[in-house]
Coordinates of C-alpha atoms in Angstrom, one line a residue:
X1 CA 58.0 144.0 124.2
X2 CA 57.8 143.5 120.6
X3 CA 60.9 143.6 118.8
X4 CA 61.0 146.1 115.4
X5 CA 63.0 146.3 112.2
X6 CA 66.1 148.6 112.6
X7 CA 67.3 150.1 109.4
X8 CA 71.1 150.5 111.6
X9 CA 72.0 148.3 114.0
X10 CA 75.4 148.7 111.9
X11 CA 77.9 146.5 113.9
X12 CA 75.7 144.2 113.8
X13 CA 77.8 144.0 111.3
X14 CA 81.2 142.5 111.9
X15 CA 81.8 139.0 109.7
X16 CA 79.0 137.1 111.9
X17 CA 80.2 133.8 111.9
X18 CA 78.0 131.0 110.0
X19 CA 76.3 133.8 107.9
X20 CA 77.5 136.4 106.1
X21 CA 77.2 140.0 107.9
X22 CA 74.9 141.3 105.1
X23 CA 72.4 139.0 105.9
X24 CA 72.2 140.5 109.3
X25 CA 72.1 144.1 107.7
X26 CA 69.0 143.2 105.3
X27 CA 66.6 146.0 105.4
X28 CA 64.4 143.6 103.1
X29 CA 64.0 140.4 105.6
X30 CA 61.0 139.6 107.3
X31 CA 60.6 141.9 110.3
X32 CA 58.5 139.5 112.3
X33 CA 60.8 137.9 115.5
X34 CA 62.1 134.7 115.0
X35 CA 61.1 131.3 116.5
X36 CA 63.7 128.7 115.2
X37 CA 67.1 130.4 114.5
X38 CA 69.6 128.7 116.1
X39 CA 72.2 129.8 118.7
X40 CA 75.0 129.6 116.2
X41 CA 73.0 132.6 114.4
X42 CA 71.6 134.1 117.3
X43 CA 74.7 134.2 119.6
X44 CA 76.8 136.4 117.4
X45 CA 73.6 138.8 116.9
X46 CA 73.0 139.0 120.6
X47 CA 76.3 140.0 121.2
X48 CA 76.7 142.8 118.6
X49 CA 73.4 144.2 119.4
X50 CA 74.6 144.8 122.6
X51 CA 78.0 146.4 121.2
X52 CA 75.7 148.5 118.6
X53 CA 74.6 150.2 121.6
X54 CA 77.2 149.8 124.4
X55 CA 79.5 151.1 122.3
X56 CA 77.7 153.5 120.2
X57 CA 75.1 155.5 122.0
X58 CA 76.3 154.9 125.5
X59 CA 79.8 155.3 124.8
X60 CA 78.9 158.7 123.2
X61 CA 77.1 159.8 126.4
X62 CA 79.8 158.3 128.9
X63 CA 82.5 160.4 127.2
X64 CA 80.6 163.7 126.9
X65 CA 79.4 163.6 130.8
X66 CA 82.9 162.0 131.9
X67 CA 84.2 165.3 130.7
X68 CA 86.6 163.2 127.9
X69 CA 85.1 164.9 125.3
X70 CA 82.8 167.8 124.5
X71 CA 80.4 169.0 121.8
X72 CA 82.4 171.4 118.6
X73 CA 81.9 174.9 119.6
X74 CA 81.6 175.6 115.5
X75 CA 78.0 172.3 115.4
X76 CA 75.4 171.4 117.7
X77 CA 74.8 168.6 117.0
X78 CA 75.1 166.7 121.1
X79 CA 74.6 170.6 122.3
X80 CA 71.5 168.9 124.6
X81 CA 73.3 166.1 125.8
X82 CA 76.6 168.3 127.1
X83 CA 74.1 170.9 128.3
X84 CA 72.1 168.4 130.2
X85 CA 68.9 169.4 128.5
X86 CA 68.3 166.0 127.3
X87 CA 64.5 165.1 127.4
X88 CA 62.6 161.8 126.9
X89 CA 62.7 161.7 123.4
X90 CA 66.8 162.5 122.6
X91 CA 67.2 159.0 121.9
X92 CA 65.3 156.0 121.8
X93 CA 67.8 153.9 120.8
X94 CA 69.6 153.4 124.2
X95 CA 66.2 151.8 125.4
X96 CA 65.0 149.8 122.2
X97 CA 67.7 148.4 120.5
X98 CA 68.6 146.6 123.9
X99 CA 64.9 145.3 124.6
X100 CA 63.8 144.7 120.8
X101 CA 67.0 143.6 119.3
X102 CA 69.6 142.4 121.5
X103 CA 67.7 140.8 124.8
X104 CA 65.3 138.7 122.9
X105 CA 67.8 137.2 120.6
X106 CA 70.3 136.4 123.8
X107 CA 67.1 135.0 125.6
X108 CA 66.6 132.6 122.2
X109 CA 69.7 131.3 122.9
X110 CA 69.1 130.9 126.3
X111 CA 66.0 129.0 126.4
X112 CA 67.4 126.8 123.0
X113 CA 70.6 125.5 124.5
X114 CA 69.3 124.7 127.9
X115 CA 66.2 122.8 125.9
X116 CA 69.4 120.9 124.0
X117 CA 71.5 121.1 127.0
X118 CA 74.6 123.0 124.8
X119 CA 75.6 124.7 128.0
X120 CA 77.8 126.2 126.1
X121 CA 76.1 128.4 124.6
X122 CA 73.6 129.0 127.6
X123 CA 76.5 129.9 129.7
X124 CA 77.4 133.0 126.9
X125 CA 73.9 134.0 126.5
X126 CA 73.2 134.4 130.3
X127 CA 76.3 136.0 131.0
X128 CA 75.8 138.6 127.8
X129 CA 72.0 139.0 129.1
X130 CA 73.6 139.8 132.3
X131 CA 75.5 142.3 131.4
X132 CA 73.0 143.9 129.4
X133 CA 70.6 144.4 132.0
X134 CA 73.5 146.1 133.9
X135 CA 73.8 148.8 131.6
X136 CA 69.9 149.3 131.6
X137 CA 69.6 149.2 135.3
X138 CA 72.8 151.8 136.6
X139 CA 71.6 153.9 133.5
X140 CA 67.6 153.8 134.5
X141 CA 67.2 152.5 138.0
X142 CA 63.8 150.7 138.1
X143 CA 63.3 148.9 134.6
X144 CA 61.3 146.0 132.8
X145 CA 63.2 142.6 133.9
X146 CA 61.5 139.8 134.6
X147 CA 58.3 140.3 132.2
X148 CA 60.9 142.0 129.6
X149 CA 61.1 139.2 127.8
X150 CA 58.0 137.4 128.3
X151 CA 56.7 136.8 124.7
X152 CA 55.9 139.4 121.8
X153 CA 52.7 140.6 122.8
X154 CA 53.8 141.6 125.5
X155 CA 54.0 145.5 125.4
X156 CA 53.3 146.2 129.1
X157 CA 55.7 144.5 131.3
X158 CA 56.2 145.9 134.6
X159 CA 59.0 147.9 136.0
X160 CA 61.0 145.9 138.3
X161 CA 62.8 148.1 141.4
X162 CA 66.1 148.1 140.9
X163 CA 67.7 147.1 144.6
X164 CA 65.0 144.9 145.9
X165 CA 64.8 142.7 142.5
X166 CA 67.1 143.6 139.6
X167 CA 70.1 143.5 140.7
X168 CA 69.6 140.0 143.0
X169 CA 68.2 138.7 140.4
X170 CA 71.4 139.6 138.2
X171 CA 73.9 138.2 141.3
X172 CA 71.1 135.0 141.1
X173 CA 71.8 134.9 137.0
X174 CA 75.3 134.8 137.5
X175 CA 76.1 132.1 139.7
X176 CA 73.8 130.1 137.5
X177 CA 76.5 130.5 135.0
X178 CA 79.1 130.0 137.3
X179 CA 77.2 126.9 138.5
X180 CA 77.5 125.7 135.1
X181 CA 81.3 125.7 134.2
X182 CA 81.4 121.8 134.4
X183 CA 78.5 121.7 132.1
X184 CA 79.7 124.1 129.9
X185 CA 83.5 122.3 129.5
X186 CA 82.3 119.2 129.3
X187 CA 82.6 116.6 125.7
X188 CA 80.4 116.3 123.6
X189 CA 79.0 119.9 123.8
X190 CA 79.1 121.7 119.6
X191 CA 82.2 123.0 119.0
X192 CA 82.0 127.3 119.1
X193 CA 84.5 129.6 117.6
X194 CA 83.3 132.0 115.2
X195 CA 80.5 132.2 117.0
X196 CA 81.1 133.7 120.0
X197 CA 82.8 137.3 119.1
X198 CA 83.8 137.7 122.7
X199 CA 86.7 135.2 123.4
X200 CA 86.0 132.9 120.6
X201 CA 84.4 129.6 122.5
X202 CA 86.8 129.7 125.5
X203 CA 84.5 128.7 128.0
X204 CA 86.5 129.3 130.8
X205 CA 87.0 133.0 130.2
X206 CA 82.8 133.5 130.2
X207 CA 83.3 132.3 133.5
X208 CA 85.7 134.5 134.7
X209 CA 83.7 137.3 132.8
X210 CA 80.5 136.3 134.5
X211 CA 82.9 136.4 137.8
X212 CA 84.0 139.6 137.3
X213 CA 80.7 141.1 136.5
X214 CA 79.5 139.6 139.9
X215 CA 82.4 141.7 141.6
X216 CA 81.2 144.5 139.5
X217 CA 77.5 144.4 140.2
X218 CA 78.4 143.7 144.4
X219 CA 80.2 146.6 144.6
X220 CA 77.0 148.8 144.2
X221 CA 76.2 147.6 148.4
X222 CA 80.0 147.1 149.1
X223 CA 78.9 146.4 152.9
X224 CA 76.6 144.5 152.3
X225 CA 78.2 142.0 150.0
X226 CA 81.6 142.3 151.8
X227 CA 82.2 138.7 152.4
X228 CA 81.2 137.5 149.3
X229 CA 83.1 140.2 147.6
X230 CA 86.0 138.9 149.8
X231 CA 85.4 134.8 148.9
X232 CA 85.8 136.2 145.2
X233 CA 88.9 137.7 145.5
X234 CA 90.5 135.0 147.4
X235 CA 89.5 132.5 144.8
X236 CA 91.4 134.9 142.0
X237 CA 89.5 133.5 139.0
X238 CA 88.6 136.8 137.5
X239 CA 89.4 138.1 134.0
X240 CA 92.3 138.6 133.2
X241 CA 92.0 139.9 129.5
X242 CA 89.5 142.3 127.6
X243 CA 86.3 140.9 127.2
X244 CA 85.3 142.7 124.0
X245 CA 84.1 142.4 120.6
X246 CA 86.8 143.3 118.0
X247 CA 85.9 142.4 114.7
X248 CA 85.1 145.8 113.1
X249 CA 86.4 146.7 109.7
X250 CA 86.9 150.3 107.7
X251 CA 83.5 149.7 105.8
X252 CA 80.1 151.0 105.6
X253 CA 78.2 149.9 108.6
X254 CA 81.1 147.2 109.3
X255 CA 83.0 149.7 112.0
X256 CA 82.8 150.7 115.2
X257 CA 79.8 151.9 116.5
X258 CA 80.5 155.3 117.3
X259 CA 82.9 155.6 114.3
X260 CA 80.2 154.7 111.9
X261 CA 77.0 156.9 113.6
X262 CA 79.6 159.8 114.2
X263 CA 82.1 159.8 111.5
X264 CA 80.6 158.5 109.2
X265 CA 77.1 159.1 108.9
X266 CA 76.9 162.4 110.4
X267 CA 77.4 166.1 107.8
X268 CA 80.4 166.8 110.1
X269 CA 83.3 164.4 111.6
X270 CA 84.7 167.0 114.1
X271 CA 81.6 167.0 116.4
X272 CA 83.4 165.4 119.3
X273 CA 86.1 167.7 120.8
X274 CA 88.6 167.1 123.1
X275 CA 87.8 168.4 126.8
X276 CA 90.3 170.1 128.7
X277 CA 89.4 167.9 132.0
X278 CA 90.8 164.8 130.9
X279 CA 93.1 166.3 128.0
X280 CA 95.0 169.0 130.5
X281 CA 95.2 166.4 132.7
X282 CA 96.9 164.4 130.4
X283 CA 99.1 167.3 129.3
X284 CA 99.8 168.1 132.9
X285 CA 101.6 165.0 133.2
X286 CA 103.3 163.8 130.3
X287 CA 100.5 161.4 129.6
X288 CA 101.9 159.4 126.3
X289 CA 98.1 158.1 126.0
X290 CA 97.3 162.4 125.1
X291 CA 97.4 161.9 120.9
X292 CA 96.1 158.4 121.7
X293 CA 93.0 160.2 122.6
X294 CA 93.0 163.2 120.7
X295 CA 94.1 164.5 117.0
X296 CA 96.7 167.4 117.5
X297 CA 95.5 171.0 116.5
X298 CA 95.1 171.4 112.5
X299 CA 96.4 174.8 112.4
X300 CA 100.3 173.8 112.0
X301 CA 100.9 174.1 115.9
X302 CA 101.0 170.6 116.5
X303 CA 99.4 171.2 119.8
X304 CA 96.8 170.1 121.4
X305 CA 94.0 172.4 122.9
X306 CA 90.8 171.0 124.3
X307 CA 87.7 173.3 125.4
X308 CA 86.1 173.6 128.7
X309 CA 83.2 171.0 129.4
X310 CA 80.2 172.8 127.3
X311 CA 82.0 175.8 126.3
X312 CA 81.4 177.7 122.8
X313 CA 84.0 180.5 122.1
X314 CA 83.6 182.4 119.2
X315 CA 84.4 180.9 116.4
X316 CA 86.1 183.9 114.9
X317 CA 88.4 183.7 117.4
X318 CA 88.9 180.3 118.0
X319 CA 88.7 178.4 114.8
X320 CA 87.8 175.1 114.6
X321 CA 91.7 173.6 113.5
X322 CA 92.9 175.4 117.0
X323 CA 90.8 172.7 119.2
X324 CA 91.9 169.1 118.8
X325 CA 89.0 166.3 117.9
X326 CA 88.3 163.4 119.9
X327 CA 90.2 159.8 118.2
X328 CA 88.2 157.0 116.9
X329 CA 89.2 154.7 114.7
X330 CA 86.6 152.5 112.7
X331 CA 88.1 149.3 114.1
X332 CA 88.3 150.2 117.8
X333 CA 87.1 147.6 119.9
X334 CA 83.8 147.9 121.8
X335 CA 85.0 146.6 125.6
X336 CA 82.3 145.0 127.9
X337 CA 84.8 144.9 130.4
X338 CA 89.0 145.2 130.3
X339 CA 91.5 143.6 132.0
X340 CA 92.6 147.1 133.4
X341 CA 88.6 147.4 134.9
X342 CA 88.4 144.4 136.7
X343 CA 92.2 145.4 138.3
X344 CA 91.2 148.4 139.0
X345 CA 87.9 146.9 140.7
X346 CA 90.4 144.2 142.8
X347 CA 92.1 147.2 143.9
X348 CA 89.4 149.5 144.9
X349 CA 87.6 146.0 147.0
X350 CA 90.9 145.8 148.8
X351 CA 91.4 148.9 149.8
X352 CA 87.7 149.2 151.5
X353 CA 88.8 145.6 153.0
X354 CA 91.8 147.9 154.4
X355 CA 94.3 145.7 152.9
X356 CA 96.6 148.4 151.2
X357 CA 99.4 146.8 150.2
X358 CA 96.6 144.4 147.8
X359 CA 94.9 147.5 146.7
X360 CA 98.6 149.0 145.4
X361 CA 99.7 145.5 143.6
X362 CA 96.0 145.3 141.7
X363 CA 96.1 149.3 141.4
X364 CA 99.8 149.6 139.6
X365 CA 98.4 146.3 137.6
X366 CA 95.4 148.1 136.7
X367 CA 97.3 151.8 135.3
X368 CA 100.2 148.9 133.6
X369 CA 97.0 147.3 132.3
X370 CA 95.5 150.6 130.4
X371 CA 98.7 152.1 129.2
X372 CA 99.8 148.3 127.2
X373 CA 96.5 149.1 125.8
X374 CA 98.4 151.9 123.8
X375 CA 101.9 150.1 123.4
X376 CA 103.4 151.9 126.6
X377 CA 105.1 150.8 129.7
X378 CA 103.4 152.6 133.3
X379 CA 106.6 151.6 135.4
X380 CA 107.8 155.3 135.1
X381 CA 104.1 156.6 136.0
X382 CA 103.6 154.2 139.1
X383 CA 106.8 154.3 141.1
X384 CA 107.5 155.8 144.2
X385 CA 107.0 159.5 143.6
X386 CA 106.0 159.5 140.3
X387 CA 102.9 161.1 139.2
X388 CA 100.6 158.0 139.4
X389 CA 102.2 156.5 142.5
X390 CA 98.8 154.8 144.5
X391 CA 98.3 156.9 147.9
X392 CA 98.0 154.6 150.4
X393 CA 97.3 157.7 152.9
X394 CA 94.0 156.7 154.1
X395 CA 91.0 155.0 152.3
X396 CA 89.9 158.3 150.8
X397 CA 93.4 158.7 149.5
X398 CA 93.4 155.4 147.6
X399 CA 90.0 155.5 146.0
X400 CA 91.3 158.7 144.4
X401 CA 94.2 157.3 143.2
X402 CA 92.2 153.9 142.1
X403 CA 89.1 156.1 140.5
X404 CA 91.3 158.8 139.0
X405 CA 93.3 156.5 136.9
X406 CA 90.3 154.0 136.0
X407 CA 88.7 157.1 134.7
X408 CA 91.4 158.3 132.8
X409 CA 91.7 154.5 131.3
X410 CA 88.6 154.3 130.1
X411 CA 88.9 156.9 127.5
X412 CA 88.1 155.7 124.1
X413 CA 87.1 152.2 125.4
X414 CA 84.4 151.9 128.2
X415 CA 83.1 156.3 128.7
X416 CA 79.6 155.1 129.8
X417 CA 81.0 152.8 133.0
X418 CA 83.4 155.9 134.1
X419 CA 79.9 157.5 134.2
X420 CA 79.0 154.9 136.4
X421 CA 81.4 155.1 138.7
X422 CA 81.8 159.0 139.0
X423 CA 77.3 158.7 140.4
X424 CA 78.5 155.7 142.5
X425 CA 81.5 156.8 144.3
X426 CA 81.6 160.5 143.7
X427 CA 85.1 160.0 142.2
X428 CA 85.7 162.4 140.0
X429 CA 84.3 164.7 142.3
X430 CA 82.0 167.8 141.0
X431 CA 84.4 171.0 141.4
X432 CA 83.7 174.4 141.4
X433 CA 86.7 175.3 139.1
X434 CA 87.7 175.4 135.9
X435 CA 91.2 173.9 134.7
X436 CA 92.6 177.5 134.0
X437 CA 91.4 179.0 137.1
X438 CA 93.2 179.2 140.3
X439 CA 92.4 177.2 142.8
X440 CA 91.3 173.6 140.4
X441 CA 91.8 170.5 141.7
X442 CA 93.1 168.1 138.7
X443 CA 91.6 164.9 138.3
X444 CA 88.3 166.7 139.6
X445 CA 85.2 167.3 137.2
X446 CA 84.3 171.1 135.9
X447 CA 81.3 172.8 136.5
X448 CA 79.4 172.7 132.7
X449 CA 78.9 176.1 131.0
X450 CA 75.0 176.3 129.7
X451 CA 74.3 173.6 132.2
X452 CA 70.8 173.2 132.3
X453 CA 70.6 171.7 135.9
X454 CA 71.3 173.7 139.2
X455 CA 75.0 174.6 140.4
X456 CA 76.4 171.3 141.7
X457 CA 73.9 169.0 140.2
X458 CA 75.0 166.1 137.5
X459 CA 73.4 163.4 135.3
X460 CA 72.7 160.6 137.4
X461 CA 70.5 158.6 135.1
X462 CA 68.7 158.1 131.4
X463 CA 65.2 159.0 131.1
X464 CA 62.4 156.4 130.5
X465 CA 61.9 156.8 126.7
X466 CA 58.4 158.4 125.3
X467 CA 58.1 155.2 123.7
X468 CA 57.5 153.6 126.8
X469 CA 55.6 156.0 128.5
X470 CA 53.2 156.3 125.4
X471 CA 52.3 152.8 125.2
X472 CA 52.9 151.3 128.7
X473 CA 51.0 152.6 131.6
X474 CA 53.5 150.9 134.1
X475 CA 56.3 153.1 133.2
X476 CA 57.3 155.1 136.0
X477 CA 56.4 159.1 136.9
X478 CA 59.2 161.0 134.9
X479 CA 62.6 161.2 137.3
X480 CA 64.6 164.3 137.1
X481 CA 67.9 163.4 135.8
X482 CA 69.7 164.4 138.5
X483 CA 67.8 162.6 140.8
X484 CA 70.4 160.1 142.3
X485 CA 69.7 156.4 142.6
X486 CA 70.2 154.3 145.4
X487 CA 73.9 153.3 145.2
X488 CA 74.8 156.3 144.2
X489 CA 77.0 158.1 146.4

């Protein structure tokens, strides 16, 4: 695929480490790919192409169809995504900045390091390539992998099928990497720091992020992978921090992704609203995390009121300072994954082992996990009785429990892998109700008002860009987007 100037890629932005961020910015440089940059320059522009779009574009779509957020009732400006009217040219960007910008740099660095043998950087590249491709294939299904990279004339690669070859062949990149670790820590590789805007050279914690991933991605065929899921978790070397990219800044395409295409460039900042799903819920109990999420009401009531998922009252009626905007900050991390994911993801792997009392210890780590995110103490929130106590009633009962609360963590930080997990384990679950009628379920998902699919149905993938289907004749029929995919429950 051939890789094309991008006037924004904005956070590509963020103090890139052996050259200034401006050079990375310049709408002026020469647009054709580069040959012989090396992986001290290419590593840190890998890895912020993939937040540019991670946490920008996909974030934005996560939260809306997560039911964390939903469009102003007053603009219109994501009307078609909430509404589910989405066609195949809403947004090109969730499809080209990853194959043009961020997949052929990391494959630079890839292919350089291993030629030099700086397994250093070979072990961050495949592991950021990795996770990459995971994005594309739970958002797409089927999608270009191994032709996507295959030089830059390249502009018809096939479409690989996503459970026969994608997602091995992610499993097969990853133990690679984890292959590699004595490689990768040995002397004499080049000192990294800077460089690497993930964990700052650490080898050792790429390893537990490439570890972690591989839990991740195994989970999609639980039964299938069950003892190697099981082998993982008794060797315990998963992540135990974030594994994010937090380097943003309160400056003109220096901020967070999502900050900078929705606050700041945008006629409007109060687009994204606060959705009465998550936000009641939080309400409901006391959540201290509610006005870490939201702004409180304008209109001197210090309250704050969210709107159901898709729904425009009038305006007359209910002004736009009585509903509370969603809270983003222009130096909010973009997460590939958190500490509190890969607990939660311990916890849901033990209890479909049946080992509850596991699946509790990595559970109440997981909900103590995402509320230090926000300076506060879970202990009150996970004990016996309490509203969060983990329901170790039957396996059903703890995937609630594990689900519920990984979806209510990953507001404001990972939207698009709660999106994820709602198609692959039906947690949320689709409800009939609304959060004011009798008869709701909380911690379920609301039917969407103006929903342009049938009663019932939900988003269950991206659609394959008219960019693609213009110019390469091996992208597949169009898919209807509720179409599920095959891990999906």
């Amino acid at each position: 695929m051939k890789r094309f100037s991008l006037l924004y890629i904005g956070l590509v932005s963020c103090l890139m480490a052996t050259t200034s961020c401006s050079d990375y910015l310049d709408i002026n440089q020469n647009p054709e790919y580069p040959t012989e940059a090396s992986s001290s320059t290419l590593l840190p522009s890998g890895i912020a192409g993939v937040a540019s779009i991670v946490g920008g574009t996909y974030e934005l779509y996560g939260s809306m169809w997560s039911q964390q957020c939903t469009q102003g009732h007053t603009s219109n400006q994501y009307n078609t995504l909430v509404n589910y009217t989405i066609t195949n040219a809403s947004d090109s960007r969730l499809w080209s900045i990853p194959y043009s910008i961020a997949l052929p740099d990391l494959d630079l660095v890839i292919k350089g390091s291993a030629a030099s043998e700086e397994w250093n950087y070979w072990v961050m590249g495949q592991t950021m390539t990795a996770f990459m491709y995971h994005v594309l294939v739970d958002s797409y299904g089927s999608i270009p992998f191994t032709e996507a990279i295959a030089g830059n004339d390249n502009t018809t690669p096939k479409y690989d099928d996503s459970k026969t070859v994608v997602y091995p062949g992610l499993l097969a990149m990853l133990d690679e990497v984890i292959a590699k670790k004595a490689e990768a820590t040995a002397g004499g590789l080049p000192t990294v720091s800077k460089e690497d805007l993930v964990f700052a050279g650490n080898v050792d914690k790429w390893i537990q992020f490439a570890k972690s991933l591989k839990l991740k991605l195994m989970m999609r065929d639980f039964d299938t992978n069950k003892a190697a899921i099981k082998a993982l978790l008794d060797e315990g070397d998963l992540l135990k921090v974030d594994a994010k990219m937090d380097c943003f800044q309160d400056l003109e395409n220096k901020s967070n992704p999502l900050y900078e295409n929705d606050r700041r460039k945008l006629n409007s900042a109060v687009n994204i609203r606060a959705c009465a799903t998550v936000c009641d819920y939080l309400k409901k109990y006391n959540d201290p995390r509610l006005n870490d999420f939201y702004v409180p009401n304008t209109d001197g009531s210090g309250e704050t009121t969210a709107l159901k998922y898709g729904d425009r009252p009038n305006s007359v009626e209910v002004t736009t300072r009585m509903i509370s905007v969603a809270k983003l900050s222009p130096t909010d991390p973009v997460y590939f994954m958190s500490a509190a994911e890969v607990a939660f993801l311990q916890a849901e792997a033990y209890a479909r082992l049946n080992d509850a009392a596991k699946a509790k210890d990595a559970y109440d780590q997981g909900v103590s996990l995402a509320f230090e995110r926000w300076g506060y103490s879970a202990a009150d929130f996970v004990a016996d009785g309490a509203p969060y106590a983990f329901n170790s009633t039957d396996l059903n009962s703890m995937l609630t429990s594990i689900l519920t609360q990984k979806w209510i963590a990953s507001t404001r930080c990972q939207a698009w892998d709660a999106w994820f997990d709602i198609n692959r384990t039906g947690i949320p679950a689709l409800g009939t109700k609304h959060v004011d009628e009798e008869g709701y379920v909380w911690g379920e998902l609301t039917p969407c008002i103006g929903s342009a699919l049938a009663p019932g149905e939900y988003p269950r993938r991206l659609l394959y860009p008219k960019s693609s289907s213009d110019y390469n004749p091996n992208t597949p029929s169009v898919v209807p987007l509720s179409e599920k995919q095959w891990w999906h429950k």
